[in-house]
């Protein structure tokens, strides 16, 4: 077993890289998109259309990447991914045409799958399957600061730097900070694995789903995460501009920044008080909070306390959802082949969620914000029902030594 110090170091290092990975590769996009559109001669919808295509292709790569994580190690994939993220951010910053820009954004999303939560969770399961669920909670607690840090940073930098210059700064962060940390995790994992093998047999988690029901449960839980992912991605991609458009003005950035602390708060609450909640129950709670938050915004409009409650509920639900994405597959299907399993689930979630930014932008332009939010809430309600069905079909997982 990894020493507590090494495991704590791995979780801390991954926390830093997740903040940078999500901040530079995901959260900053909605802030920088208007500048991209103006620079490239595109409409904002077209820019988000490119983003949606890139999310779809990135989602398709998740299954392959998951298998490679099982084969060569998640930390190795993350090290390579940091270099690819830096190169593609630089390519995006240089792009002289819309075609090169589109290719760069697509490659950026492929690299995202190599460095964000899917890979980080697999690295923690590799380190110690038995304690992985707790480590995932700690990791998401740290990673929850990504939007809080990078939305204001991106907004501030865009005041005196072009989006191209900002992407070069982000490339440097991925290359000179994230890559060395991922490389250290890779080395620590190999050293720790050798020590583990010499010291004691490795514990594996056996899933709660009977073998003959795995395919059906995989489809159901992938469907639930995909729908909820679509619901959340649609809102997050437009959160700050959307809040500004309903009359909240400069307060939109401040309100949007509450999303991150709410994510952190939900994970902290779960860590302290949620020990008796199973991963299926966590998934249900997360979906309910996200849908409730959307309904609050729908009912409150430009009323400031309502917008604050919306951001907090969305953050609480998103924070718990991130934990469920890592812990529910481990709970349901066990630690054997975890990378490939989560890769398939991520592919379904990302492929469906890929259309969310573009679809929501188009819906707001053609149907208005209220109808768009109603449709989004309905999709989230279906995911609640799917998670309830999954929770009702589980037995408690066991452990085995291998």
CSV table of C-alpha atoms in Angstrom, one decimal, residues 3-333:
chain,number,residue,atom,x,y,z
A,3,UNK,CA,2.3,5.3,2.4
A,4,UNK,CA,-0.1,8.0,3.5
A,5,UNK,CA,2.5,10.7,2.7
A,6,UNK,CA,2.9,9.5,-0.9
A,7,UNK,CA,-0.9,9.1,-1.4
A,8,UNK,CA,-1.5,12.6,0.1
A,9,UNK,CA,1.2,14.0,-2.2
A,10,UNK,CA,-0.4,12.4,-5.2
A,11,UNK,CA,-3.9,13.7,-4.3
A,12,UNK,CA,-2.4,17.2,-3.8
A,13,UNK,CA,-0.5,17.2,-7.0
A,14,UNK,CA,-3.5,16.0,-8.9
A,15,UNK,CA,-5.5,18.7,-7.3
A,16,UNK,CA,-3.2,21.4,-8.7
A,17,UNK,CA,-3.2,19.9,-12.2
A,18,UNK,CA,-7.0,19.6,-12.2
A,19,UNK,CA,-7.4,23.2,-11.3
A,20,UNK,CA,-5.1,24.2,-14.1
A,21,UNK,CA,-6.5,21.6,-16.5
A,22,UNK,CA,-10.1,22.5,-16.1
A,23,UNK,CA,-9.4,26.2,-15.8
A,24,UNK,CA,-7.3,26.5,-18.9
A,25,UNK,CA,-9.0,23.9,-21.1
A,26,UNK,CA,-12.6,24.3,-20.2
A,27,UNK,CA,-13.8,27.1,-17.9
A,28,UNK,CA,-11.9,29.9,-19.6
A,29,UNK,CA,-13.5,29.2,-23.0
A,30,UNK,CA,-16.8,31.0,-22.3
A,31,UNK,CA,-14.9,34.1,-21.2
A,32,UNK,CA,-12.6,34.1,-24.2
A,33,UNK,CA,-15.1,33.1,-26.9
A,34,UNK,CA,-16.3,36.6,-27.7
A,35,UNK,CA,-12.7,37.7,-28.4
A,36,UNK,CA,-12.2,34.6,-30.6
A,37,UNK,CA,-15.3,35.3,-32.6
A,38,UNK,CA,-14.4,38.9,-33.2
A,39,UNK,CA,-10.8,38.0,-34.2
A,40,UNK,CA,-11.7,35.1,-36.5
A,41,UNK,CA,-14.8,36.8,-38.1
A,42,UNK,CA,-17.2,34.3,-36.7
A,43,UNK,CA,-20.5,34.6,-34.8
A,44,UNK,CA,-20.5,33.5,-31.1
A,45,UNK,CA,-22.8,30.5,-32.1
A,46,UNK,CA,-20.2,29.4,-34.7
A,47,UNK,CA,-17.4,29.5,-32.1
A,48,UNK,CA,-19.5,27.4,-29.7
A,49,UNK,CA,-20.3,25.1,-32.6
A,50,UNK,CA,-16.6,24.5,-33.1
A,51,UNK,CA,-16.3,23.9,-29.4
A,52,UNK,CA,-19.2,21.4,-29.5
A,53,UNK,CA,-17.6,19.4,-32.4
A,54,UNK,CA,-14.4,19.3,-30.4
A,55,UNK,CA,-16.2,18.0,-27.3
A,56,UNK,CA,-17.8,15.3,-29.5
A,57,UNK,CA,-14.5,14.1,-31.0
A,58,UNK,CA,-12.9,14.3,-27.6
A,59,UNK,CA,-15.6,12.1,-26.2
A,60,UNK,CA,-15.1,9.5,-28.9
A,61,UNK,CA,-11.4,9.3,-27.9
A,62,UNK,CA,-12.3,8.6,-24.2
A,63,UNK,CA,-12.9,4.8,-24.8
A,64,UNK,CA,-9.4,4.4,-26.4
A,65,UNK,CA,-7.8,6.5,-23.7
A,66,UNK,CA,-9.4,4.5,-21.0
A,67,UNK,CA,-8.0,1.3,-22.4
A,68,UNK,CA,-4.5,2.8,-22.6
A,69,UNK,CA,-4.8,3.9,-19.0
A,70,UNK,CA,-5.3,0.3,-18.0
A,71,UNK,CA,-2.4,-0.8,-20.3
A,72,UNK,CA,0.4,1.7,-19.6
A,73,UNK,CA,-0.9,3.6,-16.5
A,74,UNK,CA,-3.1,6.7,-16.1
A,75,UNK,CA,-0.3,8.9,-14.9
A,76,UNK,CA,1.7,8.1,-18.0
A,77,UNK,CA,-1.3,9.2,-20.1
A,78,UNK,CA,-1.6,12.4,-18.0
A,79,UNK,CA,2.1,13.2,-18.5
A,80,UNK,CA,1.8,12.9,-22.3
A,81,UNK,CA,-1.5,14.8,-22.1
A,82,UNK,CA,0.1,17.8,-20.4
A,83,UNK,CA,2.6,18.1,-23.3
A,84,UNK,CA,-0.2,17.7,-25.9
A,85,UNK,CA,-2.4,20.3,-24.1
A,86,UNK,CA,0.5,22.8,-24.1
A,87,UNK,CA,1.2,22.2,-27.8
A,88,UNK,CA,-2.4,22.5,-28.8
A,89,UNK,CA,-3.0,25.7,-26.8
A,90,UNK,CA,0.0,27.2,-28.6
A,91,UNK,CA,-1.3,26.0,-31.9
A,92,UNK,CA,-4.7,27.6,-31.1
A,93,UNK,CA,-3.0,30.9,-30.2
A,94,UNK,CA,-1.0,30.9,-33.5
A,95,UNK,CA,-3.9,29.8,-35.7
A,96,UNK,CA,-4.0,32.0,-38.8
A,97,UNK,CA,-7.3,30.7,-40.1
A,98,UNK,CA,-10.6,29.2,-38.9
A,99,UNK,CA,-9.6,25.8,-40.1
A,100,UNK,CA,-6.4,25.7,-38.1
A,101,UNK,CA,-8.3,27.1,-35.1
A,102,UNK,CA,-10.9,24.3,-35.4
A,103,UNK,CA,-8.2,21.6,-35.6
A,104,UNK,CA,-6.5,23.1,-32.6
A,105,UNK,CA,-9.7,23.2,-30.5
A,106,UNK,CA,-10.4,19.5,-31.4
A,107,UNK,CA,-6.9,18.4,-30.3
A,108,UNK,CA,-7.3,20.5,-27.2
A,109,UNK,CA,-10.4,18.4,-26.2
A,110,UNK,CA,-8.5,15.1,-26.9
A,111,UNK,CA,-5.8,16.3,-24.5
A,112,UNK,CA,-8.4,17.3,-22.0
A,113,UNK,CA,-9.5,13.7,-21.8
A,114,UNK,CA,-5.9,12.8,-21.0
A,115,UNK,CA,-5.4,15.2,-18.1
A,116,UNK,CA,-8.8,15.8,-16.4
A,117,UNK,CA,-10.9,13.8,-13.9
A,118,UNK,CA,-11.3,10.6,-15.9
A,119,UNK,CA,-7.5,10.1,-16.0
A,120,UNK,CA,-7.0,11.5,-12.4
A,121,UNK,CA,-9.6,9.1,-11.0
A,122,UNK,CA,-8.0,6.1,-12.8
A,123,UNK,CA,-4.6,7.1,-11.3
A,124,UNK,CA,-6.1,7.1,-7.8
A,125,UNK,CA,-7.7,3.7,-8.4
A,126,UNK,CA,-4.3,2.4,-9.6
A,127,UNK,CA,-2.7,3.8,-6.5
A,128,UNK,CA,-5.0,2.1,-4.0
A,129,UNK,CA,-8.4,0.7,-5.1
A,130,UNK,CA,-9.7,0.3,-1.6
A,131,UNK,CA,-9.2,4.0,-0.6
A,132,UNK,CA,-9.9,5.4,-4.1
A,133,UNK,CA,-13.4,6.6,-3.3
A,134,UNK,CA,-12.2,8.7,-0.4
A,135,UNK,CA,-9.2,10.0,-2.4
A,136,UNK,CA,-11.6,11.0,-5.3
A,137,UNK,CA,-13.6,13.0,-2.8
A,138,UNK,CA,-10.4,14.8,-1.6
A,139,UNK,CA,-9.3,15.4,-5.1
A,140,UNK,CA,-12.6,16.9,-6.2
A,141,UNK,CA,-12.6,19.1,-3.1
A,142,UNK,CA,-9.4,20.7,-4.4
A,143,UNK,CA,-10.4,20.7,-8.1
A,144,UNK,CA,-13.6,22.5,-7.3
A,145,UNK,CA,-11.6,25.8,-7.2
A,146,UNK,CA,-10.9,25.7,-10.9
A,147,UNK,CA,-13.9,27.9,-12.0
A,148,UNK,CA,-13.5,30.2,-9.0
A,149,UNK,CA,-9.9,30.8,-9.9
A,150,UNK,CA,-10.0,30.8,-13.7
A,151,UNK,CA,-13.2,32.7,-14.5
A,152,UNK,CA,-11.9,35.8,-12.8
A,153,UNK,CA,-8.4,35.3,-14.1
A,154,UNK,CA,-9.6,34.9,-17.7
A,155,UNK,CA,-11.9,37.9,-17.4
A,156,UNK,CA,-9.1,40.0,-15.9
A,157,UNK,CA,-6.4,39.0,-18.4
A,158,UNK,CA,-8.8,39.6,-21.3
A,159,UNK,CA,-8.9,43.2,-20.3
A,160,UNK,CA,-5.2,43.8,-21.2
A,161,UNK,CA,-4.2,40.7,-23.3
A,162,UNK,CA,-5.6,39.1,-26.4
A,163,UNK,CA,-7.1,35.6,-26.2
A,164,UNK,CA,-4.1,34.4,-28.2
A,165,UNK,CA,-1.7,35.7,-25.6
A,166,UNK,CA,-3.8,34.3,-22.8
A,167,UNK,CA,-3.7,30.8,-24.4
A,168,UNK,CA,0.2,31.1,-24.6
A,169,UNK,CA,0.2,31.7,-20.8
A,170,UNK,CA,-2.1,28.8,-20.3
A,171,UNK,CA,0.2,26.6,-22.5
A,172,UNK,CA,3.1,27.5,-20.2
A,173,UNK,CA,1.2,26.4,-17.1
A,174,UNK,CA,0.4,23.0,-18.6
A,175,UNK,CA,3.9,22.4,-19.8
A,176,UNK,CA,6.0,23.8,-16.9
A,177,UNK,CA,3.7,23.0,-14.0
A,178,UNK,CA,1.3,20.2,-14.8
A,179,UNK,CA,3.7,18.0,-16.9
A,180,UNK,CA,6.4,17.7,-14.1
A,181,UNK,CA,3.7,17.0,-11.5
A,182,UNK,CA,2.2,14.2,-13.7
A,183,UNK,CA,5.6,12.8,-14.3
A,184,UNK,CA,6.3,12.7,-10.6
A,185,UNK,CA,3.0,10.9,-10.0
A,186,UNK,CA,4.0,8.4,-12.7
A,187,UNK,CA,7.3,7.7,-11.0
A,188,UNK,CA,5.8,7.6,-7.5
A,189,UNK,CA,3.2,5.1,-8.7
A,190,UNK,CA,5.7,2.8,-10.2
A,191,UNK,CA,7.9,2.9,-7.1
A,192,UNK,CA,4.8,2.4,-4.9
A,193,UNK,CA,3.5,-0.5,-6.9
A,194,UNK,CA,6.8,-2.3,-6.6
A,195,UNK,CA,6.8,-1.8,-2.8
A,196,UNK,CA,3.1,-2.9,-2.7
A,197,UNK,CA,3.9,-6.2,-4.5
A,198,UNK,CA,6.7,-6.9,-2.1
A,199,UNK,CA,4.8,-6.0,1.1
A,200,UNK,CA,1.3,-7.5,0.7
A,201,UNK,CA,-1.3,-8.6,-1.8
A,202,UNK,CA,-3.2,-5.9,-3.5
A,203,UNK,CA,-6.9,-5.4,-2.6
A,204,UNK,CA,-9.4,-5.1,-5.4
A,205,UNK,CA,-12.9,-3.8,-5.2
A,206,UNK,CA,-15.6,-6.2,-6.5
A,207,UNK,CA,-18.6,-4.4,-8.0
A,208,UNK,CA,-22.2,-4.3,-6.7
A,209,UNK,CA,-23.7,-5.3,-10.0
A,210,UNK,CA,-24.0,-9.0,-10.7
A,211,UNK,CA,-22.0,-10.1,-13.8
A,212,UNK,CA,-25.1,-10.9,-15.8
A,213,UNK,CA,-26.5,-7.4,-15.3
A,214,UNK,CA,-23.4,-5.4,-16.1
A,215,UNK,CA,-24.3,-4.5,-19.6
A,216,UNK,CA,-27.8,-3.3,-18.7
A,217,UNK,CA,-26.4,-1.3,-15.7
A,218,UNK,CA,-23.6,0.2,-17.8
A,219,UNK,CA,-26.1,1.5,-20.4
A,220,UNK,CA,-28.4,2.9,-17.7
A,221,UNK,CA,-25.8,4.7,-15.7
A,222,UNK,CA,-24.0,6.0,-18.9
A,223,UNK,CA,-27.4,7.3,-20.1
A,224,UNK,CA,-28.0,9.0,-16.8
A,225,UNK,CA,-24.6,10.7,-16.6
A,226,UNK,CA,-24.8,11.7,-20.3
A,227,UNK,CA,-28.2,13.5,-19.8
A,228,UNK,CA,-27.0,15.2,-16.6
A,229,UNK,CA,-23.7,16.1,-18.3
A,230,UNK,CA,-25.6,17.7,-21.2
A,231,UNK,CA,-27.8,19.7,-18.7
A,232,UNK,CA,-24.7,20.9,-16.8
A,233,UNK,CA,-22.5,21.6,-19.8
A,234,UNK,CA,-25.2,23.7,-21.5
A,235,UNK,CA,-25.4,26.0,-18.5
A,236,UNK,CA,-21.7,26.1,-17.6
A,237,UNK,CA,-20.6,27.0,-21.2
A,238,UNK,CA,-22.9,30.1,-21.0
A,239,UNK,CA,-23.2,30.8,-17.3
A,240,UNK,CA,-21.5,34.2,-17.0
A,241,UNK,CA,-22.8,35.7,-20.3
A,242,UNK,CA,-26.2,34.3,-19.6
A,243,UNK,CA,-26.4,35.9,-16.2
A,244,UNK,CA,-25.3,39.1,-17.7
A,245,UNK,CA,-27.9,39.0,-20.5
A,246,UNK,CA,-30.8,38.8,-18.0
A,247,UNK,CA,-29.8,42.2,-16.5
A,248,UNK,CA,-27.3,41.3,-13.8
A,249,UNK,CA,-24.4,43.1,-15.5
A,250,UNK,CA,-21.0,43.1,-13.8
A,251,UNK,CA,-22.5,41.0,-11.0
A,252,UNK,CA,-22.7,38.1,-13.4
A,253,UNK,CA,-19.0,37.3,-12.9
A,254,UNK,CA,-19.2,37.5,-9.2
A,255,UNK,CA,-22.3,35.3,-9.1
A,256,UNK,CA,-20.8,32.8,-11.5
A,257,UNK,CA,-17.7,32.6,-9.3
A,258,UNK,CA,-19.9,31.3,-6.5
A,259,UNK,CA,-20.2,28.1,-8.5
A,260,UNK,CA,-16.7,27.0,-7.5
A,261,UNK,CA,-17.0,27.5,-3.7
A,262,UNK,CA,-20.4,25.7,-3.8
A,263,UNK,CA,-18.7,22.7,-5.5
A,264,UNK,CA,-16.1,22.7,-2.8
A,265,UNK,CA,-18.7,23.1,-0.1
A,266,UNK,CA,-20.7,20.1,-1.4
A,267,UNK,CA,-17.6,17.9,-1.4
A,268,UNK,CA,-16.6,19.0,2.1
A,269,UNK,CA,-20.2,18.4,3.4
A,270,UNK,CA,-20.1,15.0,1.8
A,271,UNK,CA,-16.7,14.2,3.2
A,272,UNK,CA,-17.9,15.1,6.8
A,273,UNK,CA,-21.5,14.1,6.8
A,274,UNK,CA,-22.0,11.8,3.8
A,275,UNK,CA,-20.1,8.8,4.8
A,276,UNK,CA,-23.3,6.7,4.9
A,277,UNK,CA,-24.5,7.8,1.5
A,278,UNK,CA,-23.7,5.3,-1.2
A,279,UNK,CA,-22.4,6.4,-4.6
A,280,UNK,CA,-25.8,5.7,-6.3
A,281,UNK,CA,-27.5,7.9,-3.7
A,282,UNK,CA,-24.9,10.7,-4.3
A,283,UNK,CA,-25.7,10.5,-8.0
A,284,UNK,CA,-29.4,11.0,-7.3
A,285,UNK,CA,-28.8,14.0,-4.9
A,286,UNK,CA,-26.5,15.6,-7.5
A,287,UNK,CA,-29.1,15.4,-10.3
A,288,UNK,CA,-31.8,16.8,-8.0
A,289,UNK,CA,-29.7,19.8,-6.9
A,290,UNK,CA,-28.8,20.7,-10.5
A,291,UNK,CA,-32.4,20.6,-11.7
A,292,UNK,CA,-33.6,22.5,-8.6
A,293,UNK,CA,-31.0,25.2,-9.4
A,294,UNK,CA,-32.2,25.6,-13.0
A,295,UNK,CA,-35.8,25.9,-11.8
A,296,UNK,CA,-34.8,28.6,-9.3
A,297,UNK,CA,-33.2,30.7,-12.0
A,298,UNK,CA,-36.3,30.1,-14.2
A,299,UNK,CA,-38.6,31.4,-11.5
A,300,UNK,CA,-36.4,34.3,-10.2
A,301,UNK,CA,-35.2,35.9,-13.4
A,302,UNK,CA,-33.0,38.9,-12.7
A,303,UNK,CA,-33.7,38.9,-9.0
A,304,UNK,CA,-30.2,38.8,-7.5
A,305,UNK,CA,-30.8,36.4,-4.5
A,306,UNK,CA,-32.4,34.0,-6.9
A,307,UNK,CA,-29.4,34.1,-9.2
A,308,UNK,CA,-27.1,33.5,-6.2
A,309,UNK,CA,-29.2,30.5,-5.1
A,310,UNK,CA,-29.1,29.2,-8.7
A,311,UNK,CA,-25.3,29.3,-8.8
A,312,UNK,CA,-25.0,27.7,-5.4
A,313,UNK,CA,-27.4,24.9,-6.2
A,314,UNK,CA,-25.7,24.2,-9.5
A,315,UNK,CA,-22.3,24.2,-7.8
A,316,UNK,CA,-23.5,21.9,-5.0
A,317,UNK,CA,-24.9,19.4,-7.6
A,318,UNK,CA,-21.9,19.6,-9.9
A,319,UNK,CA,-19.6,19.0,-7.0
A,320,UNK,CA,-21.3,15.9,-5.9
A,321,UNK,CA,-21.7,14.8,-9.6
A,322,UNK,CA,-17.9,14.9,-10.0
A,323,UNK,CA,-17.5,12.5,-7.0
A,324,UNK,CA,-20.2,10.2,-8.4
A,325,UNK,CA,-18.5,10.0,-11.8
A,326,UNK,CA,-15.5,8.5,-10.1
A,327,UNK,CA,-17.0,6.5,-7.3
A,328,UNK,CA,-20.2,5.1,-8.9
A,329,UNK,CA,-18.4,3.1,-11.6
A,330,UNK,CA,-16.0,1.7,-8.9
A,331,UNK,CA,-19.0,0.9,-6.7
A,332,UNK,CA,-21.0,-0.7,-9.5
A,333,UNK,CA,-18.4,-2.5,-11.6
